[in-house]
């Protein structure tokens, strides 16, 4: 999997969705045009194209229609439940978050037609069997430091309610428990207890992002914690909570 910036990954998915190109061919066209989409289309369409892409799109359209809501052009919670059943995973399995990240889904429990089709094209699959075979790869992506960082930051916007700037506390706690189970951060339970005991408010995007940095850079006994550092107030309060509860020694 190529390490791309979020902007370039979005361009790659958009290019694939519009042209039906393979990820490899899309990358070649985008790189040849210095990541300018319009120029990349010119590069792509100036070359002879194999005829197999149309069949791939038809298969993906059929797959999308299997799961889409009967009353709207979206895959909603019920369709995602059927999809998870077909993939033999629970809807709350973290691999569904990774799949949503690949699809660049705007909201949890929803896939638009473009998100679903372009996401599966980017993964190089056009059937449930092939997508099932990709699950171990998607789980392995959580072990990659940069990809975990990207998935973690994606999760904030994905999980929050539409129209809200902050993430509901209960939702944030559930997401942290899910995500940090992959990183084995020993303070995650104390963090969640602290929030319920002392905070009890929605979580801002800044706090969400900074907590990962805190978990990544500050050791669990806080020996390298800098009280004068630029941590959000809530994280400083958490450190005091750990001292007060004798979880760590000053």
Short mmCIF file of C-alpha atoms in Angstrom, two decimals:
data_model
loop_
_atom_site.label_atom_id
_atom_site.label_comp_id
_atom_site.label_asym_id
_atom_site.label_seq_id
_atom_site.Cartn_x
_atom_site.Cartn_y
_atom_site.Cartn_z
CA UNK A 1 0.00 0.00 0.00
CA UNK A 2 1.39 3.39 -0.96
CA UNK A 3 1.94 5.98 1.77
CA UNK A 4 0.03 8.99 0.50
CA UNK A 5 -1.06 12.24 2.06
CA UNK A 6 -4.78 12.54 2.80
CA UNK A 7 -5.15 14.99 -0.09
CA UNK A 8 -3.43 12.66 -2.56
CA UNK A 9 -5.37 9.63 -1.28
CA UNK A 10 -8.61 11.56 -1.88
CA UNK A 11 -7.47 12.39 -5.41
CA UNK A 12 -6.55 8.75 -6.01
CA UNK A 13 -9.99 7.54 -4.88
CA UNK A 14 -11.75 10.22 -6.93
CA UNK A 15 -9.70 9.32 -10.01
CA UNK A 16 -10.47 5.61 -9.61
CA UNK A 17 -14.18 6.30 -9.05
CA UNK A 18 -14.48 8.43 -12.18
CA UNK A 19 -12.27 6.43 -14.56
CA UNK A 20 -12.62 2.88 -13.25
CA UNK A 21 -8.83 2.61 -13.45
CA UNK A 22 -6.85 0.25 -11.26
CA UNK A 23 -5.01 1.84 -8.36
CA UNK A 24 -1.70 1.15 -10.12
CA UNK A 25 -2.78 2.92 -13.33
CA UNK A 26 -4.34 5.77 -11.37
CA UNK A 27 -1.11 6.33 -9.45
CA UNK A 28 0.90 6.35 -12.67
CA UNK A 29 -1.37 8.97 -14.24
CA UNK A 30 -1.47 11.16 -11.13
CA UNK A 31 2.28 11.04 -10.60
CA UNK A 32 2.89 11.80 -14.29
CA UNK A 33 0.71 14.92 -13.92
CA UNK A 34 2.19 16.03 -10.59
CA UNK A 35 -1.12 15.16 -8.86
CA UNK A 36 -3.26 17.56 -10.93
CA UNK A 37 -6.53 15.72 -11.51
CA UNK A 38 -7.53 17.29 -14.82
CA UNK A 39 -4.08 16.69 -16.29
CA UNK A 40 -4.14 13.12 -14.96
CA UNK A 41 -7.42 12.46 -16.80
CA UNK A 42 -5.78 13.67 -20.02
CA UNK A 43 -2.85 11.32 -19.44
CA UNK A 44 -5.14 8.39 -18.66
CA UNK A 45 -7.54 8.83 -21.58
CA UNK A 46 -4.70 9.39 -24.07
CA UNK A 47 -3.58 5.78 -23.50
CA UNK A 48 -5.29 2.59 -24.73
CA UNK A 49 -7.45 1.20 -21.93
CA UNK A 50 -8.29 -2.45 -21.25
CA UNK A 51 -11.99 -3.27 -21.51
CA UNK A 52 -12.17 -5.20 -18.23
CA UNK A 53 -12.85 -2.14 -16.04
CA UNK A 54 -16.46 -1.85 -17.19
CA UNK A 55 -17.16 -5.38 -15.98
CA UNK A 56 -15.58 -4.52 -12.63
CA UNK A 57 -17.83 -1.48 -12.28
CA UNK A 58 -20.90 -3.55 -13.16
CA UNK A 59 -20.01 -6.10 -10.49
CA UNK A 60 -19.49 -3.32 -7.96
CA UNK A 61 -22.82 -1.74 -8.90
CA UNK A 62 -24.52 -5.11 -8.36
CA UNK A 63 -22.79 -5.43 -5.01
CA UNK A 64 -23.81 -1.92 -4.01
CA UNK A 65 -27.43 -2.63 -4.98
CA UNK A 66 -27.42 -5.71 -2.74
CA UNK A 67 -26.79 -3.55 0.33
CA UNK A 68 -28.35 -0.19 -0.50
CA UNK A 69 -31.45 1.04 1.27
CA UNK A 70 -34.65 0.41 -0.74
CA UNK A 71 -35.82 4.00 -0.20
CA UNK A 72 -32.60 5.99 -0.72
CA UNK A 73 -29.43 5.78 -2.77
CA UNK A 74 -27.29 4.98 0.28
CA UNK A 75 -26.14 1.94 2.20
CA UNK A 76 -27.51 2.51 5.71
CA UNK A 77 -27.25 0.63 9.02
CA UNK A 78 -29.35 -2.34 7.91
CA UNK A 79 -27.34 -2.78 4.71
CA UNK A 80 -24.06 -2.53 6.62
CA UNK A 81 -25.33 -5.22 9.00
CA UNK A 82 -25.97 -7.50 5.98
CA UNK A 83 -22.52 -6.65 4.60
CA UNK A 84 -20.88 -7.51 7.92
CA UNK A 85 -22.82 -10.78 8.02
CA UNK A 86 -21.59 -11.62 4.51
CA UNK A 87 -18.01 -10.83 5.62
CA UNK A 88 -18.46 -12.89 8.80
CA UNK A 89 -17.50 -9.98 11.09
CA UNK A 90 -19.41 -8.16 13.81
CA UNK A 91 -20.48 -4.58 12.97
CA UNK A 92 -18.46 -3.32 15.97
CA UNK A 93 -15.29 -5.09 14.76
CA UNK A 94 -12.55 -2.52 14.22
CA UNK A 95 -12.01 -3.82 10.69
CA UNK A 96 -15.28 -2.09 9.73
CA UNK A 97 -13.65 1.20 10.74
CA UNK A 98 -10.64 0.40 8.55
CA UNK A 99 -12.97 -0.44 5.66
CA UNK A 100 -14.79 2.87 6.19
CA UNK A 101 -11.41 4.65 6.14
CA UNK A 102 -10.60 3.04 2.79
CA UNK A 103 -13.97 4.24 1.52
CA UNK A 104 -13.37 7.71 2.99
CA UNK A 105 -16.87 7.44 4.44
CA UNK A 106 -18.23 10.71 5.81
CA UNK A 107 -20.42 9.14 8.50
CA UNK A 108 -20.55 5.92 10.53
CA UNK A 109 -23.13 3.35 9.42
CA UNK A 110 -23.50 4.94 5.98
CA UNK A 111 -21.86 4.49 2.59
CA UNK A 112 -22.73 6.59 -0.43
CA UNK A 113 -22.57 4.96 -3.85
CA UNK A 114 -19.30 6.76 -4.66
CA UNK A 115 -17.72 5.92 -1.28
CA UNK A 116 -18.59 2.24 -1.61
CA UNK A 117 -17.58 1.75 -5.22
CA UNK A 118 -14.42 3.90 -5.19
CA UNK A 119 -13.31 2.34 -1.89
CA UNK A 120 -13.61 -1.20 -3.19
CA UNK A 121 -11.90 -0.23 -6.44
CA UNK A 122 -9.02 1.27 -4.47
CA UNK A 123 -8.77 -1.99 -2.53
CA UNK A 124 -8.77 -3.87 -5.84
CA UNK A 125 -11.82 -6.03 -5.07
CA UNK A 126 -15.13 -6.53 -6.85
CA UNK A 127 -16.76 -9.32 -4.86
CA UNK A 128 -17.49 -10.23 -1.25
CA UNK A 129 -15.10 -13.17 -1.51
CA UNK A 130 -12.23 -10.90 -2.53
CA UNK A 131 -13.12 -8.35 0.14
CA UNK A 132 -13.17 -11.13 2.76
CA UNK A 133 -9.67 -12.11 1.64
CA UNK A 134 -8.55 -8.50 2.24
CA UNK A 135 -9.63 -8.49 5.90
CA UNK A 136 -6.27 -9.76 7.28
CA UNK A 137 -4.49 -7.05 5.27
CA UNK A 138 -6.81 -4.37 6.64
CA UNK A 139 -6.22 -5.59 10.20
CA UNK A 140 -2.47 -5.48 9.60
CA UNK A 141 -2.73 -1.82 8.58
CA UNK A 142 -3.51 -0.97 12.22
CA UNK A 143 0.02 -2.07 13.11
CA UNK A 144 1.52 0.52 10.77
CA UNK A 145 2.26 3.69 12.77
CA UNK A 146 1.30 6.17 10.05
CA UNK A 147 -1.82 4.30 8.97
CA UNK A 148 -2.98 3.95 12.57
CA UNK A 149 -2.49 7.71 12.97
CA UNK A 150 -4.56 8.35 9.82
CA UNK A 151 -7.31 5.89 10.85
CA UNK A 152 -7.41 7.36 14.36
CA UNK A 153 -7.86 10.91 13.07
CA UNK A 154 -10.38 9.75 10.47
CA UNK A 155 -12.44 8.11 13.24
CA UNK A 156 -13.28 11.45 14.90
CA UNK A 157 -15.17 12.88 11.93
CA UNK A 158 -16.61 9.49 11.03
CA UNK A 159 -18.07 8.82 14.49
CA UNK A 160 -19.45 12.24 15.41
CA UNK A 161 -23.06 13.20 14.80
CA UNK A 162 -23.79 15.13 11.60
CA UNK A 163 -23.59 18.87 12.13
CA UNK A 164 -21.69 18.58 15.42
CA UNK A 165 -18.14 19.87 15.93
CA UNK A 166 -17.46 17.68 18.96
CA UNK A 167 -17.74 13.97 19.63
CA UNK A 168 -20.25 12.78 22.25
CA UNK A 169 -18.39 11.51 25.32
CA UNK A 170 -19.90 8.00 25.29
CA UNK A 171 -19.06 7.63 21.60
CA UNK A 172 -15.51 8.92 22.14
CA UNK A 173 -14.95 6.48 25.01
CA UNK A 174 -16.19 3.57 22.90
CA UNK A 175 -13.90 4.58 20.03
CA UNK A 176 -10.88 4.98 22.33
CA UNK A 177 -11.46 1.55 23.84
CA UNK A 178 -11.71 0.07 20.36
CA UNK A 179 -8.67 1.87 18.94
CA UNK A 180 -6.31 1.59 21.90
CA UNK A 181 -7.01 -2.13 22.18
CA UNK A 182 -4.78 -2.23 19.07
CA UNK A 183 -1.99 -0.19 20.70
CA UNK A 184 -2.05 -1.64 24.22
CA UNK A 185 -1.95 1.78 25.93
CA UNK A 186 -2.14 0.88 29.65
CA UNK A 187 -3.73 4.18 30.70
CA UNK A 188 -6.80 3.99 28.45
CA UNK A 189 -9.13 2.69 31.19
CA UNK A 190 -7.93 5.39 33.60
CA UNK A 191 -8.48 8.02 30.87
CA UNK A 192 -12.06 6.86 30.29
CA UNK A 193 -12.76 6.71 34.04
CA UNK A 194 -11.33 10.22 34.43
CA UNK A 195 -13.57 11.62 31.70
CA UNK A 196 -16.69 10.12 33.22
CA UNK A 197 -15.71 11.22 36.72
CA UNK A 198 -14.35 14.72 36.10
CA UNK A 199 -15.29 15.88 32.59
CA UNK A 200 -18.62 14.49 31.39
CA UNK A 201 -18.66 16.70 28.27
CA UNK A 202 -18.22 16.21 24.54
CA UNK A 203 -14.69 15.79 23.17
CA UNK A 204 -13.12 18.39 20.87
CA UNK A 205 -11.12 17.50 17.80
CA UNK A 206 -7.98 18.99 19.40
CA UNK A 207 -8.31 16.81 22.51
CA UNK A 208 -8.93 13.77 20.31
CA UNK A 209 -5.78 14.39 18.26
CA UNK A 210 -3.58 15.35 21.20
CA UNK A 211 -4.48 12.25 23.21
CA UNK A 212 -2.89 10.02 20.58
CA UNK A 213 0.25 12.15 20.69
CA UNK A 214 0.25 11.89 24.50
CA UNK A 215 -0.20 8.11 24.41
CA UNK A 216 2.52 7.80 21.77
CA UNK A 217 5.17 10.04 23.34
CA UNK A 218 4.62 10.03 27.12
CA UNK A 219 5.50 6.81 28.91
CA UNK A 220 2.83 5.23 31.16
CA UNK A 221 4.63 6.24 34.39
CA UNK A 222 4.86 9.85 33.14
CA UNK A 223 8.62 10.03 33.67
CA UNK A 224 9.01 12.18 30.55
CA UNK A 225 5.82 14.22 31.00
CA UNK A 226 6.49 17.96 30.70
CA UNK A 227 4.03 19.98 32.80
CA UNK A 228 5.09 23.10 30.85
CA UNK A 229 4.36 21.43 27.51
CA UNK A 230 1.58 22.53 25.19
CA UNK A 231 -0.88 19.81 26.17
CA UNK A 232 -4.61 20.62 26.24
CA UNK A 233 -5.94 21.54 29.67
CA UNK A 234 -7.89 18.27 29.84
CA UNK A 235 -4.74 16.17 29.48
CA UNK A 236 -2.99 18.19 32.21
CA UNK A 237 -6.03 17.53 34.41
CA UNK A 238 -5.77 13.82 33.60
CA UNK A 239 -2.16 13.76 34.77
CA UNK A 240 -3.20 15.34 38.09
CA UNK A 241 -5.95 12.74 38.34
CA UNK A 242 -3.39 9.94 37.93
CA UNK A 243 -1.32 11.44 40.74
CA UNK A 244 -4.38 11.91 42.98
CA UNK A 245 -5.45 8.29 42.45
CA UNK A 246 -1.88 7.05 43.05
CA UNK A 247 -1.89 5.38 39.64
CA UNK A 248 1.59 6.88 39.16
CA UNK A 249 3.98 8.51 41.59
CA UNK A 250 5.06 12.13 41.31
#
